[in-house]
Short mmCIF file of C-alpha atoms in Angstrom, two decimals:
data_model
loop_
_atom_site.label_atom_id
_atom_site.label_comp_id
_atom_site.label_asym_id
_atom_site.label_seq_id
_atom_site.Cartn_x
_atom_site.Cartn_y
_atom_site.Cartn_z
CA MET A 719 0.01 0.34 0.00
CA ALA A 720 2.72 2.89 1.21
CA ASP A 721 4.33 1.81 -2.39
CA GLU A 722 0.74 2.62 -4.31
CA VAL A 723 0.17 5.58 -2.56
CA ALA A 724 3.56 7.14 -3.47
CA ARG A 725 3.23 6.06 -6.76
CA GLU A 726 0.12 8.66 -6.72
CA THR A 727 1.33 11.73 -5.09
CA GLY A 728 2.98 14.13 -6.68
CA HIS A 729 2.98 17.30 -8.22
CA HIS A 730 0.94 18.42 -11.42
CA ARG A 731 0.27 21.62 -13.17
CA ILE A 732 -3.68 21.24 -12.58
CA VAL A 733 -5.62 18.89 -9.53
CA VAL A 734 -9.59 18.61 -10.23
CA ILE A 735 -11.54 17.60 -7.53
CA GLY A 736 -15.05 15.02 -8.20
CA THR A 737 -15.46 13.41 -11.66
CA GLY A 738 -19.50 13.98 -12.16
CA PHE A 739 -20.26 16.25 -14.90
CA ALA A 740 -18.67 18.89 -14.00
CA GLY A 741 -15.01 17.35 -13.52
CA ILE A 742 -14.81 14.75 -16.42
CA GLY A 743 -16.19 17.84 -18.67
CA MET A 744 -12.95 19.55 -17.56
CA ALA A 745 -10.43 17.20 -17.61
CA VAL A 746 -12.08 16.36 -21.57
CA ARG A 747 -11.48 20.25 -22.26
CA LEU A 748 -8.46 20.41 -20.38
CA LYS A 749 -6.70 17.36 -22.83
CA GLN A 750 -8.61 19.08 -25.78
CA ALA A 751 -6.70 21.98 -25.30
CA GLY A 752 -3.63 20.55 -24.88
CA TYR A 753 -3.15 20.23 -21.03
CA ASP A 754 -1.96 16.95 -20.14
CA ASP A 755 -0.18 17.13 -16.72
CA PHE A 756 -3.24 17.15 -14.77
CA VAL A 757 -5.10 14.59 -12.32
CA VAL A 758 -8.63 14.58 -10.75
CA LEU A 759 -9.04 13.27 -7.64
CA GLU A 760 -11.99 11.02 -6.99
CA ARG A 761 -13.58 9.90 -3.60
CA ALA A 762 -15.27 6.58 -5.00
CA ASP A 763 -14.04 3.95 -7.53
CA ASP A 764 -15.81 4.84 -10.23
CA VAL A 765 -17.02 8.52 -12.50
CA GLY A 766 -20.42 9.69 -11.95
CA GLY A 767 -21.14 12.14 -9.09
CA THR A 768 -24.22 12.53 -8.06
CA TRP A 769 -25.59 9.92 -10.34
CA ARG A 770 -23.23 7.15 -9.11
CA ASP A 771 -24.33 7.99 -5.52
CA ASN A 772 -28.04 8.28 -6.60
CA THR A 773 -29.94 4.80 -7.00
CA TYR A 774 -32.64 4.98 -5.63
CA PRO A 775 -35.95 3.14 -7.26
CA GLY A 776 -37.50 5.68 -9.76
CA CYS A 777 -34.15 8.21 -10.19
CA ARG A 778 -34.21 10.17 -13.44
CA CYS A 779 -33.42 13.63 -14.90
CA ASP A 780 -35.94 16.58 -14.68
CA VAL A 781 -34.25 18.15 -17.72
CA PRO A 782 -34.69 16.60 -21.12
CA SER A 783 -32.21 14.40 -22.03
CA HIS A 784 -31.08 15.91 -25.20
CA LEU A 785 -30.24 19.48 -23.01
CA TYR A 786 -28.70 16.90 -20.16
CA SER A 787 -25.88 16.38 -21.93
CA PHE A 788 -22.79 17.70 -23.25
CA SER A 789 -22.79 19.42 -26.48
CA PHE A 790 -19.29 17.88 -27.33
CA ALA A 791 -20.68 14.41 -26.83
CA PRO A 792 -24.12 14.17 -28.02
CA ASN A 793 -25.86 11.16 -27.19
CA PRO A 794 -28.03 9.77 -29.76
CA ASP A 795 -29.18 6.65 -27.71
CA TRP A 796 -31.31 7.95 -25.25
CA SER A 797 -34.28 5.71 -24.48
CA SER A 798 -36.70 8.37 -23.36
CA THR A 799 -37.12 11.99 -23.35
CA PHE A 800 -36.32 12.54 -19.44
CA SER A 801 -32.97 10.23 -18.54
CA PRO A 802 -33.38 7.34 -15.91
CA GLN A 803 -30.42 7.46 -13.85
CA PRO A 804 -28.51 4.42 -14.81
CA GLU A 805 -28.17 5.99 -18.37
CA ILE A 806 -26.78 9.10 -17.17
CA GLU A 807 -24.25 6.88 -14.78
CA ASP A 808 -24.00 4.97 -17.95
CA TYR A 809 -23.26 8.08 -20.67
CA LEU A 810 -20.76 9.51 -18.06
CA ARG A 811 -18.63 6.34 -17.95
CA LYS A 812 -18.40 6.43 -21.95
CA VAL A 813 -17.83 10.03 -21.84
CA THR A 814 -14.47 9.05 -19.82
CA ASP A 815 -13.35 6.18 -21.78
CA ARG A 816 -14.09 8.07 -25.10
CA PHE A 817 -11.99 10.89 -24.31
CA ASP A 818 -9.45 9.23 -22.86
CA VAL A 819 -9.94 10.72 -19.45
CA ARG A 820 -9.69 7.69 -17.38
CA ARG A 821 -6.02 7.69 -16.93
CA HIS A 822 -6.37 11.41 -14.99
CA ILE A 823 -8.17 9.94 -12.34
CA ARG A 824 -7.01 8.65 -9.01
CA PHE A 825 -10.06 6.67 -7.44
CA GLY A 826 -10.42 6.27 -4.00
CA HIS A 827 -8.77 9.62 -3.04
CA ALA A 828 -11.36 11.39 -1.03
CA VAL A 829 -9.71 14.93 -0.73
CA GLU A 830 -9.52 15.82 3.15
CA ALA A 831 -7.83 19.59 3.05
CA ALA A 832 -6.58 21.98 0.29
CA TYR A 833 -4.04 24.85 1.25
CA TRP A 834 -2.55 27.31 -0.71
CA GLU A 835 1.07 27.31 0.71
CA ASP A 836 4.51 29.02 -0.75
CA GLY A 837 2.87 29.52 -4.38
CA HIS A 838 0.99 26.62 -4.80
CA TRP A 839 -2.02 24.43 -3.85
CA ARG A 840 -1.36 21.16 -1.08
CA ILE A 841 -3.74 18.58 -1.62
CA ARG A 842 -4.32 15.97 0.73
CA THR A 843 -6.03 13.27 0.50
CA GLY A 844 -6.52 10.30 2.06
CA ARG A 845 -4.26 8.24 0.21
CA GLY A 846 -1.22 10.79 0.18
CA GLU A 847 -0.29 14.29 -0.95
CA PHE A 848 -0.24 16.29 -4.54
CA THR A 849 0.43 19.98 -5.51
CA ALA A 850 -0.48 22.19 -7.56
CA GLN A 851 -0.53 25.67 -9.30
CA LEU A 852 -3.98 25.54 -9.80
CA LEU A 853 -7.30 23.85 -8.01
CA LEU A 854 -10.41 23.53 -9.85
CA SER A 855 -13.44 21.74 -7.62
CA GLY A 856 -16.05 19.95 -9.50
CA MET A 857 -17.47 19.41 -5.91
CA GLY A 858 -21.08 19.98 -6.92
CA PRO A 859 -23.91 20.86 -4.14
CA LEU A 860 -25.35 17.53 -4.87
CA ALA A 861 -22.62 15.56 -3.17
CA GLU A 862 -23.50 15.84 0.66
CA SER A 863 -26.54 14.27 1.81
CA SER A 864 -28.93 16.68 4.42
CA VAL A 865 -29.94 14.45 7.28
CA PRO A 866 -32.50 16.26 10.00
CA LYS A 867 -31.53 15.97 13.63
CA LEU A 868 -34.42 14.19 14.77
CA PRO A 869 -34.87 13.53 18.40
CA GLY A 870 -34.64 9.75 19.49
CA ILE A 871 -33.37 8.95 16.24
CA GLU A 872 -30.46 6.68 18.27
CA SER A 873 -32.92 4.76 19.63
CA PHE A 874 -34.59 3.29 17.01
CA GLU A 875 -34.18 -0.25 16.17
CA GLY A 876 -35.05 -0.09 12.51
CA GLU A 877 -33.72 0.51 9.18
CA VAL A 878 -32.13 3.54 8.57
CA PHE A 879 -30.89 5.14 4.98
CA HIS A 880 -31.09 8.23 3.18
CA SER A 881 -32.37 8.33 -0.49
CA ALA A 882 -28.66 9.02 -1.54
CA GLN A 883 -27.00 5.87 0.38
CA TRP A 884 -30.17 3.70 -0.92
CA ASP A 885 -30.17 0.35 0.94
CA HIS A 886 -30.58 -2.04 -1.91
CA ASP A 887 -29.99 -5.30 -0.06
CA LEU A 888 -33.53 -4.40 2.44
CA ASP A 889 -36.11 -6.12 0.90
CA LEU A 890 -39.00 -3.40 1.71
CA SER A 891 -41.81 -5.93 0.73
CA GLY A 892 -43.86 -5.52 3.65
CA ARG A 893 -42.38 -3.50 6.22
CA LYS A 894 -44.23 0.03 7.40
CA VAL A 895 -41.99 2.62 5.80
CA ALA A 896 -41.52 6.38 7.02
CA VAL A 897 -40.54 8.40 4.39
CA ILE A 898 -38.83 11.82 5.71
CA GLY A 899 -39.44 14.69 3.04
CA THR A 900 -41.46 15.36 -0.25
CA GLY A 901 -38.74 17.01 -2.67
CA ALA A 902 -37.33 15.93 -5.94
CA SER A 903 -36.09 12.40 -4.67
CA ALA A 904 -38.94 11.58 -2.83
CA ILE A 905 -41.23 11.96 -5.23
CA GLN A 906 -39.51 9.53 -7.43
CA PHE A 907 -39.02 7.08 -5.11
CA VAL A 908 -42.39 6.80 -3.21
CA PRO A 909 -44.12 6.11 -6.39
CA ALA A 910 -41.66 3.32 -6.65
CA ILE A 911 -42.13 1.20 -3.79
CA GLN A 912 -45.45 2.27 -2.72
CA PRO A 913 -46.94 -1.12 -4.00
CA GLU A 914 -43.99 -3.24 -2.13
CA VAL A 915 -44.31 -1.51 1.30
CA GLU A 916 -46.79 -2.98 3.87
CA GLU A 917 -47.74 0.99 5.07
CA LEU A 918 -45.97 3.86 3.58
CA HIS A 919 -46.14 7.24 6.13
CA LEU A 920 -45.23 10.43 4.04
CA PHE A 921 -43.63 13.27 6.61
CA GLN A 922 -44.51 16.26 4.61
CA ARG A 923 -43.39 19.72 5.91
CA THR A 924 -44.73 21.74 3.28
CA PRO A 925 -46.22 20.34 -0.13
CA PRO A 926 -44.30 21.21 -3.63
CA TRP A 927 -45.69 21.95 -6.69
CA VAL A 928 -46.32 19.08 -8.92
CA LEU A 929 -46.31 19.34 -12.68
CA PRO A 930 -47.25 16.71 -15.90
CA ARG A 931 -44.00 14.92 -16.78
CA PRO A 932 -44.14 15.08 -20.52
CA ASP A 933 -42.15 12.01 -21.11
CA ARG A 934 -41.98 9.72 -23.43
CA ARG A 935 -40.34 6.62 -25.67
CA ILE A 936 -37.53 7.89 -28.00
CA THR A 937 -38.58 5.77 -30.94
CA GLU A 938 -35.91 3.33 -32.83
CA VAL A 939 -36.67 5.49 -35.91
CA GLU A 940 -35.45 8.88 -34.09
CA LYS A 941 -32.54 7.51 -32.46
CA ALA A 942 -31.26 6.14 -35.85
CA VAL A 943 -31.86 10.19 -37.43
CA PHE A 944 -29.66 11.65 -34.46
CA CYS A 945 -27.39 8.83 -35.43
CA ARG A 946 -27.06 9.58 -38.73
CA PHE A 947 -27.90 13.28 -39.10
CA PRO A 948 -26.23 14.28 -35.73
CA LEU A 949 -27.38 18.38 -36.65
CA VAL A 950 -31.01 16.57 -36.34
CA GLN A 951 -30.29 16.04 -32.72
CA LYS A 952 -28.59 19.57 -32.63
CA ALA A 953 -31.60 21.37 -33.69
CA VAL A 954 -33.73 19.08 -31.18
CA ARG A 955 -31.13 20.23 -28.33
CA ALA A 956 -31.59 23.56 -29.45
CA GLY A 957 -35.11 23.80 -29.32
CA ILE A 958 -35.70 22.21 -25.80
CA TYR A 959 -32.88 25.30 -25.17
CA TRP A 960 -34.67 27.80 -25.96
CA GLY A 961 -37.74 26.81 -24.82
CA ARG A 962 -36.41 26.43 -21.65
CA GLU A 963 -34.89 29.83 -21.27
CA SER A 964 -38.41 31.11 -21.99
CA MET A 965 -39.30 29.74 -18.65
CA VAL A 966 -36.58 32.99 -17.00
CA LEU A 967 -39.38 35.61 -17.80
CA GLY A 968 -41.61 33.39 -15.22
CA PHE A 969 -39.39 33.01 -12.89
CA ALA A 970 -36.73 35.93 -12.46
CA LYS A 971 -38.59 38.92 -14.68
CA LEU A 972 -42.72 38.66 -14.50
CA PRO A 973 -43.29 36.38 -11.93
CA SER A 974 -47.04 36.96 -12.25
CA ILE A 975 -46.24 34.47 -14.91
CA MET A 976 -46.04 31.84 -12.49
CA LYS A 977 -49.51 32.35 -11.39
CA GLN A 978 -50.97 31.19 -14.64
CA VAL A 979 -48.76 28.34 -15.44
CA GLN A 980 -49.86 27.01 -11.11
CA LYS A 981 -52.75 26.68 -12.48
CA VAL A 982 -51.98 24.00 -14.52
CA ALA A 983 -50.50 22.49 -11.62
CA GLU A 984 -53.73 23.01 -9.85
CA LYS A 985 -55.71 21.38 -12.58
CA HIS A 986 -52.94 18.51 -12.29
CA LEU A 987 -53.86 18.17 -8.27
CA GLU A 988 -57.64 18.14 -8.95
CA ARG A 989 -57.23 15.68 -11.43
CA GLN A 990 -55.37 13.20 -9.68
CA VAL A 991 -56.44 13.26 -6.28
CA ARG A 992 -59.98 13.40 -5.26
CA ASP A 993 -60.18 13.32 -1.97
CA PRO A 994 -60.87 17.21 -1.35
CA LEU A 995 -58.81 16.47 2.46
CA LEU A 996 -55.83 15.00 0.99
CA ARG A 997 -56.07 17.76 -1.88
CA ALA A 998 -56.16 20.34 0.97
CA LYS A 999 -52.81 18.65 2.45
CA LEU A 1000 -50.89 18.39 -0.82
CA THR A 1001 -51.83 21.91 -1.76
CA PRO A 1002 -48.64 24.68 -1.29
CA ASP A 1003 -49.27 27.99 0.07
CA PHE A 1004 -46.73 29.74 -2.30
CA THR A 1005 -46.30 30.72 -5.51
CA LEU A 1006 -44.90 28.03 -7.94
CA GLY A 1007 -41.95 28.23 -8.67
CA CYS A 1008 -40.37 29.88 -4.78
CA LYS A 1009 -39.31 26.37 -4.32
CA ARG A 1010 -37.92 23.47 -6.96
CA VAL A 1011 -40.81 23.01 -9.54
CA LEU A 1012 -41.26 19.35 -9.32
CA ILE A 1013 -42.62 16.88 -12.25
CA SER A 1014 -44.45 13.72 -12.09
CA ASP A 1015 -47.57 11.74 -13.76
CA ASP A 1016 -47.27 8.97 -10.80
CA TYR A 1017 -46.60 10.66 -7.16
CA TYR A 1018 -50.45 11.97 -6.58
CA PRO A 1019 -51.77 8.30 -7.59
CA ALA A 1020 -49.28 6.97 -5.60
CA ILE A 1021 -50.62 8.32 -2.42
CA THR A 1022 -53.88 8.09 -3.50
CA LYS A 1023 -53.41 4.43 -2.52
CA PRO A 1024 -54.69 2.96 1.10
CA ASN A 1025 -51.88 1.79 2.55
CA VAL A 1026 -50.55 5.60 1.90
CA GLU A 1027 -50.79 8.07 4.90
CA VAL A 1028 -50.07 11.56 4.62
CA VAL A 1029 -48.51 13.24 7.84
CA THR A 1030 -48.75 16.99 7.78
CA ASP A 1031 -48.20 17.45 11.69
CA GLY A 1032 -44.50 17.99 12.91
CA VAL A 1033 -42.09 15.36 14.04
CA VAL A 1034 -41.50 15.61 18.22
CA GLU A 1035 -39.29 12.50 18.58
CA VAL A 1036 -38.48 8.57 16.76
CA THR A 1037 -39.47 5.93 19.71
CA PRO A 1038 -37.49 2.56 19.26
CA THR A 1039 -40.11 1.70 16.68
CA GLY A 1040 -41.97 4.67 15.10
CA ILE A 1041 -42.28 8.35 14.65
CA VAL A 1042 -44.68 10.58 17.26
CA THR A 1043 -46.04 14.07 15.86
CA ALA A 1044 -47.13 16.57 17.27
CA ASP A 1045 -50.77 15.77 17.35
CA GLY A 1046 -49.59 12.97 19.90
CA VAL A 1047 -50.01 10.10 17.43
CA LYS A 1048 -47.41 7.24 17.41
CA HIS A 1049 -46.84 6.13 13.95
CA GLU A 1050 -44.95 2.27 14.09
CA VAL A 1051 -42.47 2.16 11.61
CA ASP A 1052 -39.87 -0.08 11.15
CA THR A 1053 -37.91 2.02 8.44
CA ILE A 1054 -36.97 5.29 7.98
CA ILE A 1055 -36.39 6.83 4.68
CA TYR A 1056 -34.59 10.10 4.36
CA GLY A 1057 -36.10 12.53 1.29
CA THR A 1058 -34.11 15.31 2.93
CA GLY A 1059 -31.98 16.39 -0.05
CA PHE A 1060 -28.22 17.67 0.01
CA ARG A 1061 -26.25 20.43 2.02
CA VAL A 1062 -26.56 23.00 -0.76
CA THR A 1063 -25.74 26.22 1.14
CA ASP A 1064 -23.52 24.40 3.46
CA LEU A 1065 -21.31 22.24 1.14
CA PRO A 1066 -18.21 20.04 2.66
CA VAL A 1067 -15.79 22.13 0.02
CA MET A 1068 -16.20 25.32 2.35
CA ASP A 1069 -13.72 23.51 5.30
CA MET A 1070 -11.69 21.96 2.81
CA VAL A 1071 -10.46 24.58 0.96
CA HIS A 1072 -7.93 26.91 2.83
CA GLY A 1073 -6.82 29.94 0.63
CA ARG A 1074 -3.93 32.99 1.73
CA ASP A 1075 -3.35 32.77 5.31
CA GLY A 1076 -4.75 29.92 6.32
CA LEU A 1077 -8.48 31.55 5.19
CA SER A 1078 -11.26 28.66 4.71
CA LEU A 1079 -14.59 29.19 2.35
CA ARG A 1080 -16.19 28.58 5.52
CA ASP A 1081 -14.87 32.06 6.63
CA ALA A 1082 -14.64 33.42 3.37
CA TRP A 1083 -18.32 32.47 3.14
CA SER A 1084 -19.34 34.00 6.63
CA GLY A 1085 -21.97 36.22 5.24
CA GLY A 1086 -22.93 34.01 2.32
CA MET A 1087 -21.39 32.34 -0.58
CA GLU A 1088 -20.19 34.06 -3.41
CA ALA A 1089 -17.77 33.81 -6.17
CA HIS A 1090 -17.05 36.14 -9.37
CA LEU A 1091 -18.91 34.81 -11.78
CA GLY A 1092 -20.02 31.94 -9.60
CA THR A 1093 -15.99 30.84 -10.32
CA ALA A 1094 -13.40 32.54 -8.81
CA VAL A 1095 -13.15 33.95 -5.18
CA SER A 1096 -10.62 36.42 -3.63
CA GLY A 1097 -7.63 35.10 -0.77
CA PHE A 1098 -8.39 31.71 -3.02
CA PRO A 1099 -5.17 32.17 -5.57
CA ASN A 1100 -5.59 30.07 -8.75
CA PHE A 1101 -8.80 28.15 -7.59
CA PHE A 1102 -11.67 28.04 -9.40
CA LEU A 1103 -15.24 26.30 -8.53
CA LEU A 1104 -17.14 24.64 -11.21
CA ILE A 1105 -20.86 24.98 -10.13
CA GLY A 1106 -20.17 27.57 -7.44
CA PRO A 1107 -22.71 30.58 -5.50
CA ASN A 1108 -25.14 31.71 -7.93
CA THR A 1109 -24.84 29.21 -10.58
CA GLY A 1110 -27.43 26.81 -10.28
CA LEU A 1111 -30.85 26.53 -12.45
CA GLY A 1112 -34.79 26.35 -11.82
CA HIS A 1113 -35.54 26.15 -15.63
CA SER A 1114 -33.00 24.27 -17.70
CA SER A 1115 -29.39 22.11 -17.83
CA MET A 1116 -26.77 22.55 -15.32
CA VAL A 1117 -24.08 21.16 -18.32
CA PHE A 1118 -25.26 24.08 -19.93
CA MET A 1119 -23.68 26.06 -17.14
CA ILE A 1120 -20.34 23.83 -16.60
CA GLU A 1121 -19.56 24.11 -19.73
CA SER A 1122 -19.84 27.87 -19.71
CA GLN A 1123 -17.31 27.71 -16.34
CA ILE A 1124 -15.41 25.46 -18.22
CA ALA A 1125 -14.46 27.95 -21.31
CA TYR A 1126 -13.89 30.58 -18.45
CA ILE A 1127 -10.86 28.39 -16.66
CA LEU A 1128 -9.37 27.01 -19.83
CA ASP A 1129 -9.48 30.88 -20.80
CA ALA A 1130 -7.80 32.00 -18.22
CA LEU A 1131 -5.18 29.00 -18.65
CA LYS A 1132 -4.25 30.27 -21.84
CA THR A 1133 -3.84 33.86 -20.89
CA MET A 1134 -1.85 32.70 -17.56
CA ASP A 1135 0.51 31.11 -20.44
CA SER A 1136 0.60 33.68 -22.93
CA GLU A 1137 1.34 36.59 -20.24
CA GLY A 1138 3.92 34.92 -18.36
CA LEU A 1139 1.82 34.92 -15.21
CA GLN A 1140 2.11 32.55 -12.17
CA ARG A 1141 -1.07 33.30 -10.20
CA VAL A 1142 -4.19 35.51 -10.55
CA GLU A 1143 -6.66 36.03 -7.96
CA VAL A 1144 -9.85 38.01 -8.67
CA ARG A 1145 -9.93 41.64 -6.64
CA PRO A 1146 -12.29 41.85 -3.77
CA GLU A 1147 -13.79 44.84 -5.16
CA VAL A 1148 -14.64 42.94 -8.66
CA GLN A 1149 -16.32 39.90 -6.70
CA ARG A 1150 -18.42 42.39 -4.68
CA ALA A 1151 -19.68 44.60 -7.73
CA PHE A 1152 -20.35 40.80 -9.34
CA VAL A 1153 -22.77 39.49 -6.33
CA ASP A 1154 -24.29 42.95 -5.77
CA GLY A 1155 -25.99 42.92 -9.18
CA VAL A 1156 -26.99 39.16 -8.60
CA ARG A 1157 -28.47 40.22 -5.28
CA SER A 1158 -29.87 43.07 -6.85
CA SER A 1159 -31.34 40.53 -9.87
CA MET A 1160 -32.75 38.14 -6.92
CA ARG A 1161 -34.92 41.13 -5.85
CA ASN A 1162 -37.81 40.40 -7.52
CA THR A 1163 -37.90 36.88 -8.53
CA VAL A 1164 -40.44 33.96 -7.76
CA TRP A 1165 -37.24 32.45 -5.51
CA THR A 1166 -37.31 35.43 -3.18
CA ARG A 1167 -40.78 37.15 -3.16
CA GLY A 1168 -42.69 33.61 -3.97
CA GLY A 1169 -43.78 33.16 0.30
CA CYS A 1170 -42.06 30.08 0.99
CA THR A 1171 -38.63 28.51 2.84
CA SER A 1172 -36.52 26.74 0.39
CA TRP A 1173 -32.99 25.16 0.11
CA TYR A 1174 -32.00 28.03 -2.34
CA LEU A 1175 -31.84 29.96 0.52
CA ASP A 1176 -29.49 29.96 2.99
CA SER A 1177 -29.94 30.37 6.80
CA GLU A 1178 -29.97 34.34 6.45
CA GLY A 1179 -32.56 34.51 3.51
CA ARG A 1180 -30.00 35.06 1.22
CA ASN A 1181 -30.59 33.00 -2.17
CA THR A 1182 -26.95 32.08 -3.63
CA THR A 1183 -27.49 29.29 -5.11
CA LEU A 1184 -29.51 30.35 -8.53
CA TRP A 1185 -28.55 32.30 -11.54
CA PRO A 1186 -31.34 35.14 -11.59
CA SER A 1187 -31.02 35.81 -15.35
CA PHE A 1188 -31.04 33.53 -19.04
CA THR A 1189 -28.21 31.36 -19.42
CA PHE A 1190 -26.64 32.84 -22.43
CA ARG A 1191 -26.44 36.03 -20.65
CA PHE A 1192 -23.97 33.58 -18.15
CA ARG A 1193 -22.29 32.64 -21.06
CA ARG A 1194 -21.27 35.81 -22.39
CA LEU A 1195 -20.19 37.36 -18.99
CA THR A 1196 -17.75 33.70 -19.36
CA ARG A 1197 -16.68 33.94 -22.71
CA HIS A 1198 -13.37 35.44 -21.91
CA PHE A 1199 -11.39 35.58 -19.11
CA ASP A 1200 -10.27 39.23 -18.32
CA PRO A 1201 -6.79 39.89 -16.70
CA ALA A 1202 -7.19 43.20 -15.31
CA GLU A 1203 -10.43 41.86 -12.99
CA TYR A 1204 -7.55 39.63 -11.09
CA GLN A 1205 -4.51 40.57 -9.03
CA THR A 1206 -1.63 39.14 -11.40
CA LEU A 1207 1.95 37.75 -10.47
CA ALA A 1208 4.34 36.81 -13.41
CA MET A 1209 6.43 33.91 -13.14
#
């Protein structure tokens, strides 16, 4: 083991963290641009990021397949218009191998800490240490599960797991299952497990708005056309993209539009849930779009089944054999599944990465997460984030945003090479101006004024996660790296 670790440490021009869409996309583009002196550190034993880790029943993407993929690696073989998890994971594996990225990846290397010291980055992993001129983080916001601290949970005698760590060895047949949460994951796995379990107690704090899912199988003829005529698939992708961009008008520009879209969700609920009492429980009291908009055709039908109970009273405590709610009722269960999402505004990278003078990202972000173009952070030289603050989307494909950031980082590298720069660090006033602009744009969005509390917001109520405008505007802003916005040091 010592010899193996020794071989897997050393100095590289670039270290990339993570092998989800961000890390793999960055690695591919680095190679295509002629950069070969880099490694990608991955804690797991294969690529895929969140699409490797989330294997719960029913898991699939809620962005159309042809848009949720790299522009440089179209896939003509998607089975349906909304891809299931296994196909997306397989797609990332194929891209990794097609572009010869796997040889750059160091699997089983969980990053524990990274420090800017003596003009370079020192990255400590569980299997050794690396140094690098540049550190690129591809650790996305859906990497670490968020698990609520339920009083008494340590006394529970049954099985407990989060949807992102699904226990596939556990047979749910005949079990009494509690599902905590009704977010994007829960509305997918609840319909999948409902027919198996004896009882399903769905603990709902806030009901989500749910729209119909316009999903269908992609025919073999369509696949053949996409394969033989790639421009056709490119045109389909463009059509999906511009259709999605139009949704920004409702989310960020004219929130009144969301009231009209909300009527579609109301009709969907009314059509699928006939019981007026249950329908009242499932009707949100905020404007559609304030929380993540969910799409499903089988969620409502599943929770109307006789073996499902929707519980809206808060959890008071967990006992060895069940869950007690605020109304005094004890719900007897033998399995608890958390569908409670991820640590989006409390990212693990905040404690890992330390910039100048040992400053951690957590300390730098004590007033909320922020980065210039969601990519560069003042006080952290030669460090770039992919899927950083305010780059998330409520309407379109994160892959588009990732590719925009990748292009920006590559232009930064080319600028450093052409101008002989050893170090670049965004100026604090540049970062401040960008962040102030984003926060100003956020004020009248549905995410801020829609009347809800969501995971988009941090503990102070700031939306530090989403991009409040069109994605083509973000791409325009990230098209070129401007060294004047950075403090630089020549070689």
